[in-house]
Amino acid sequence: MKNITYKMVQLSTPAELHAECVEWLSQLNFNDDEQRFLNELIRNYTVPLIANEAYAAAVKLVSELGAEENELKRLAQRVNTHMNNIEALLGTEKDQREEEGYRETHYYLKLDMHRYTIKYRKTKTELFDRIKKVIRNKKRNTRLS
């Protein structure tokens, strides 16, 4: 039996699918801006991040963030292509099989967006927690000096 998400995609109109793609693209663009901010944070706190005993964890976190940045670019390209295909669907009559193809692609994109969002949020939270600890230690050390 197919899950509720698949059924919702199947019942959506092409205009609703397009609106969801626009929303995804907006979220990905925001994440891209946020990614630049995170990269700047990493650059500013590189030495304290790698100087403590959690060097391996910091390196792993930075590499995960880099992988997610690459995934963001791939997803944005896929969403753009899919959105253009849906725009074509809006403009002309398509046969049932072609429309089903768009819907199936949309469903898998929806799943990929969900997975990406969850992983990105987790990595971002870990990075903020680690940098927060670095800042606290830095403040504590300056007070003790």
PDB file of C-alpha atoms in Angstrom:
ATOM      1  CA  MET A   1       0.000   0.000   0.000  1.00  0.00           C
ATOM      2  CA  LYS A   2       1.297   3.424  -0.890  1.00  0.00           C
ATOM      3  CA  ASN A   3       1.815   5.942   1.859  1.00  0.00           C
ATOM      4  CA  ILE A   4      -0.142   9.130   2.486  1.00  0.00           C
ATOM      5  CA  THR A   5       2.531  11.375   0.967  1.00  0.00           C
ATOM      6  CA  TYR A   6       2.326   9.512  -2.328  1.00  0.00           C
ATOM      7  CA  LYS A   7      -1.457   9.770  -2.321  1.00  0.00           C
ATOM      8  CA  MET A   8      -1.294  13.506  -1.599  1.00  0.00           C
ATOM      9  CA  VAL A   9       1.060  14.025  -4.551  1.00  0.00           C
ATOM     10  CA  GLN A  10      -1.236  11.974  -6.782  1.00  0.00           C
ATOM     11  CA  LEU A  11      -4.250  14.089  -5.806  1.00  0.00           C
ATOM     12  CA  SER A  12      -2.450  17.434  -6.211  1.00  0.00           C
ATOM     13  CA  THR A  13      -3.039  19.615  -9.207  1.00  0.00           C
ATOM     14  CA  PRO A  14      -0.105  20.658 -11.385  1.00  0.00           C
ATOM     15  CA  ALA A  15      -0.451  24.185  -9.946  1.00  0.00           C
ATOM     16  CA  GLU A  16      -0.117  22.815  -6.397  1.00  0.00           C
ATOM     17  CA  LEU A  17       2.934  20.776  -7.385  1.00  0.00           C
ATOM     18  CA  HIS A  18       4.472  23.880  -8.945  1.00  0.00           C
ATOM     19  CA  ALA A  19       3.768  25.935  -5.807  1.00  0.00           C
ATOM     20  CA  GLU A  20       5.474  23.281  -3.699  1.00  0.00           C
ATOM     21  CA  CYS A  21       8.512  23.402  -6.015  1.00  0.00           C
ATOM     22  CA  VAL A  22       8.657  27.189  -5.641  1.00  0.00           C
ATOM     23  CA  GLU A  23       8.584  26.735  -1.855  1.00  0.00           C
ATOM     24  CA  TRP A  24      11.381  24.141  -2.017  1.00  0.00           C
ATOM     25  CA  LEU A  25      13.504  26.404  -4.166  1.00  0.00           C
ATOM     26  CA  SER A  26      12.976  29.263  -1.736  1.00  0.00           C
ATOM     27  CA  GLN A  27      14.045  27.020   1.162  1.00  0.00           C
ATOM     28  CA  LEU A  28      17.118  25.841  -0.738  1.00  0.00           C
ATOM     29  CA  ASN A  29      18.089  29.431  -1.559  1.00  0.00           C
ATOM     30  CA  PHE A  30      17.752  30.337   2.118  1.00  0.00           C
ATOM     31  CA  ASN A  31      19.868  27.322   3.069  1.00  0.00           C
ATOM     32  CA  ASP A  32      22.479  28.427   0.540  1.00  0.00           C
ATOM     33  CA  ASP A  33      22.716  31.834   2.246  1.00  0.00           C
ATOM     34  CA  GLU A  34      22.810  30.136   5.623  1.00  0.00           C
ATOM     35  CA  GLN A  35      25.551  27.822   4.360  1.00  0.00           C
ATOM     36  CA  ARG A  36      27.727  30.842   3.556  1.00  0.00           C
ATOM     37  CA  PHE A  37      27.182  32.104   7.105  1.00  0.00           C
ATOM     38  CA  LEU A  38      28.124  28.707   8.542  1.00  0.00           C
ATOM     39  CA  ASN A  39      31.248  28.570   6.395  1.00  0.00           C
ATOM     40  CA  GLU A  40      32.226  31.999   7.728  1.00  0.00           C
ATOM     41  CA  LEU A  41      31.674  30.799  11.303  1.00  0.00           C
ATOM     42  CA  ILE A  42      33.881  27.810  10.638  1.00  0.00           C
ATOM     43  CA  ARG A  43      36.599  30.048   9.180  1.00  0.00           C
ATOM     44  CA  ASN A  44      36.442  32.363  12.201  1.00  0.00           C
ATOM     45  CA  TYR A  45      36.561  29.538  14.743  1.00  0.00           C
ATOM     46  CA  THR A  46      38.741  26.975  12.954  1.00  0.00           C
ATOM     47  CA  VAL A  47      41.640  27.059  15.396  1.00  0.00           C
ATOM     48  CA  PRO A  48      39.515  26.744  18.553  1.00  0.00           C
ATOM     49  CA  LEU A  49      37.377  24.044  16.900  1.00  0.00           C
ATOM     50  CA  ILE A  50      40.366  21.862  16.075  1.00  0.00           C
ATOM     51  CA  ALA A  51      42.521  22.773  19.080  1.00  0.00           C
ATOM     52  CA  ASN A  52      40.506  20.923  21.675  1.00  0.00           C
ATOM     53  CA  GLU A  53      40.134  17.213  22.280  1.00  0.00           C
ATOM     54  CA  ALA A  54      37.188  16.911  19.870  1.00  0.00           C
ATOM     55  CA  TYR A  55      39.280  17.402  16.729  1.00  0.00           C
ATOM     56  CA  ALA A  56      37.938  14.296  14.952  1.00  0.00           C
ATOM     57  CA  ALA A  57      34.339  15.255  15.663  1.00  0.00           C
ATOM     58  CA  ALA A  58      34.919  18.806  14.393  1.00  0.00           C
ATOM     59  CA  VAL A  59      36.516  17.541  11.186  1.00  0.00           C
ATOM     60  CA  LYS A  60      33.645  15.087  10.663  1.00  0.00           C
ATOM     61  CA  LEU A  61      31.110  17.862  11.223  1.00  0.00           C
ATOM     62  CA  VAL A  62      32.802  20.197   8.742  1.00  0.00           C
ATOM     63  CA  SER A  63      32.981  17.449   6.123  1.00  0.00           C
ATOM     64  CA  GLU A  64      29.282  16.647   6.650  1.00  0.00           C
ATOM     65  CA  LEU A  65      28.457  20.298   6.151  1.00  0.00           C
ATOM     66  CA  GLY A  66      30.461  20.299   2.920  1.00  0.00           C
ATOM     67  CA  ALA A  67      28.630  17.208   1.692  1.00  0.00           C
ATOM     68  CA  GLU A  68      25.307  18.840   2.488  1.00  0.00           C
ATOM     69  CA  GLU A  69      26.373  21.933   0.563  1.00  0.00           C
ATOM     70  CA  ASN A  70      26.964  19.712  -2.469  1.00  0.00           C
ATOM     71  CA  GLU A  71      23.621  17.997  -1.919  1.00  0.00           C
ATOM     72  CA  LEU A  72      21.946  21.401  -1.729  1.00  0.00           C
ATOM     73  CA  LYS A  73      23.310  22.300  -5.178  1.00  0.00           C
ATOM     74  CA  ARG A  74      22.188  18.973  -6.670  1.00  0.00           C
ATOM     75  CA  LEU A  75      18.727  19.290  -5.139  1.00  0.00           C
ATOM     76  CA  ALA A  76      18.334  22.881  -6.328  1.00  0.00           C
ATOM     77  CA  GLN A  77      19.171  21.774  -9.880  1.00  0.00           C
ATOM     78  CA  ARG A  78      16.718  18.867  -9.701  1.00  0.00           C
ATOM     79  CA  VAL A  79      13.956  21.087  -8.292  1.00  0.00           C
ATOM     80  CA  ASN A  80      14.579  23.704 -11.000  1.00  0.00           C
ATOM     81  CA  THR A  81      14.378  21.090 -13.747  1.00  0.00           C
ATOM     82  CA  HIS A  82      11.259  19.536 -12.239  1.00  0.00           C
ATOM     83  CA  MET A  83       9.638  22.941 -11.809  1.00  0.00           C
ATOM     84  CA  ASN A  84      10.273  23.741 -15.476  1.00  0.00           C
ATOM     85  CA  ASN A  85       8.697  20.422 -16.457  1.00  0.00           C
ATOM     86  CA  ILE A  86       5.654  21.155 -14.323  1.00  0.00           C
ATOM     87  CA  GLU A  87       5.377  24.602 -15.926  1.00  0.00           C
ATOM     88  CA  ALA A  88       5.243  22.802 -19.271  1.00  0.00           C
ATOM     89  CA  LEU A  89       2.547  20.544 -17.831  1.00  0.00           C
ATOM     90  CA  LEU A  90       0.546  23.618 -16.812  1.00  0.00           C
ATOM     91  CA  GLY A  91       0.746  25.090 -20.291  1.00  0.00           C
ATOM     92  CA  THR A  92      -0.348  22.134 -22.407  1.00  0.00           C
ATOM     93  CA  GLU A  93      -2.408  18.966 -22.323  1.00  0.00           C
ATOM     94  CA  LYS A  94      -0.272  15.961 -21.426  1.00  0.00           C
ATOM     95  CA  ASP A  95      -1.172  12.313 -21.642  1.00  0.00           C
ATOM     96  CA  GLN A  96      -1.812  10.359 -18.465  1.00  0.00           C
ATOM     97  CA  ARG A  97       1.550   8.519 -18.476  1.00  0.00           C
ATOM     98  CA  GLU A  98       3.525  11.745 -18.827  1.00  0.00           C
ATOM     99  CA  GLU A  99       1.571  13.359 -15.991  1.00  0.00           C
ATOM    100  CA  GLU A 100       2.166  10.270 -13.840  1.00  0.00           C
ATOM    101  CA  GLY A 101       5.893  10.626 -14.532  1.00  0.00           C
ATOM    102  CA  TYR A 102       5.853  14.204 -13.239  1.00  0.00           C
ATOM    103  CA  ARG A 103       3.982  13.121 -10.134  1.00  0.00           C
ATOM    104  CA  GLU A 104       6.343  10.223  -9.446  1.00  0.00           C
ATOM    105  CA  THR A 105       9.369  12.506  -9.875  1.00  0.00           C
ATOM    106  CA  HIS A 106       7.711  15.014  -7.551  1.00  0.00           C
ATOM    107  CA  TYR A 107       7.124  12.331  -4.932  1.00  0.00           C
ATOM    108  CA  TYR A 108      10.780  11.251  -4.923  1.00  0.00           C
ATOM    109  CA  LEU A 109      11.942  14.862  -4.846  1.00  0.00           C
ATOM    110  CA  LYS A 110       9.666  15.446  -1.882  1.00  0.00           C
ATOM    111  CA  LEU A 111      11.270  12.519  -0.048  1.00  0.00           C
ATOM    112  CA  ASP A 112      14.774  13.766  -0.912  1.00  0.00           C
ATOM    113  CA  MET A 113      13.930  17.278   0.272  1.00  0.00           C
ATOM    114  CA  HIS A 114      12.629  15.870   3.555  1.00  0.00           C
ATOM    115  CA  ARG A 115      15.761  13.748   4.111  1.00  0.00           C
ATOM    116  CA  TYR A 116      18.041  16.657   3.220  1.00  0.00           C
ATOM    117  CA  THR A 117      16.209  19.062   5.544  1.00  0.00           C
ATOM    118  CA  ILE A 118      16.400  16.698   8.509  1.00  0.00           C
ATOM    119  CA  LYS A 119      20.108  15.964   8.006  1.00  0.00           C
ATOM    120  CA  TYR A 120      20.966  19.628   7.388  1.00  0.00           C
ATOM    121  CA  ARG A 121      19.174  20.773  10.536  1.00  0.00           C
ATOM    122  CA  LYS A 122      20.933  18.105  12.603  1.00  0.00           C
ATOM    123  CA  THR A 123      24.371  19.067  11.279  1.00  0.00           C
ATOM    124  CA  LYS A 124      23.658  22.768  11.704  1.00  0.00           C
ATOM    125  CA  THR A 125      22.543  22.235  15.310  1.00  0.00           C
ATOM    126  CA  GLU A 126      25.681  20.231  16.089  1.00  0.00           C
ATOM    127  CA  LEU A 127      27.854  22.942  14.545  1.00  0.00           C
ATOM    128  CA  PHE A 128      26.134  25.710  16.519  1.00  0.00           C
ATOM    129  CA  ASP A 129      26.471  23.695  19.735  1.00  0.00           C
ATOM    130  CA  ARG A 130      30.174  23.131  19.125  1.00  0.00           C
ATOM    131  CA  ILE A 131      30.836  26.797  18.291  1.00  0.00           C
ATOM    132  CA  LYS A 132      28.773  27.872  21.307  1.00  0.00           C
ATOM    133  CA  LYS A 133      31.077  25.792  23.514  1.00  0.00           C
ATOM    134  CA  VAL A 134      34.133  27.380  21.888  1.00  0.00           C
ATOM    135  CA  ILE A 135      32.762  30.878  22.517  1.00  0.00           C
ATOM    136  CA  ARG A 136      31.912  30.035  26.148  1.00  0.00           C
ATOM    137  CA  ASN A 137      35.399  28.632  26.724  1.00  0.00           C
ATOM    138  CA  LYS A 138      36.927  31.709  25.114  1.00  0.00           C
ATOM    139  CA  LYS A 139      34.893  34.000  27.391  1.00  0.00           C
ATOM    140  CA  ARG A 140      35.743  31.914  30.432  1.00  0.00           C
ATOM    141  CA  ASN A 141      39.450  32.018  29.579  1.00  0.00           C
ATOM    142  CA  THR A 142      39.442  35.806  29.099  1.00  0.00           C
ATOM    143  CA  ARG A 143      37.724  36.283  32.479  1.00  0.00           C
ATOM    144  CA  LEU A 144      40.286  34.099  34.190  1.00  0.00           C
ATOM    145  CA  SER A 145      43.206  35.967  32.630  1.00  0.00           C
TER     146      SER A 145
END
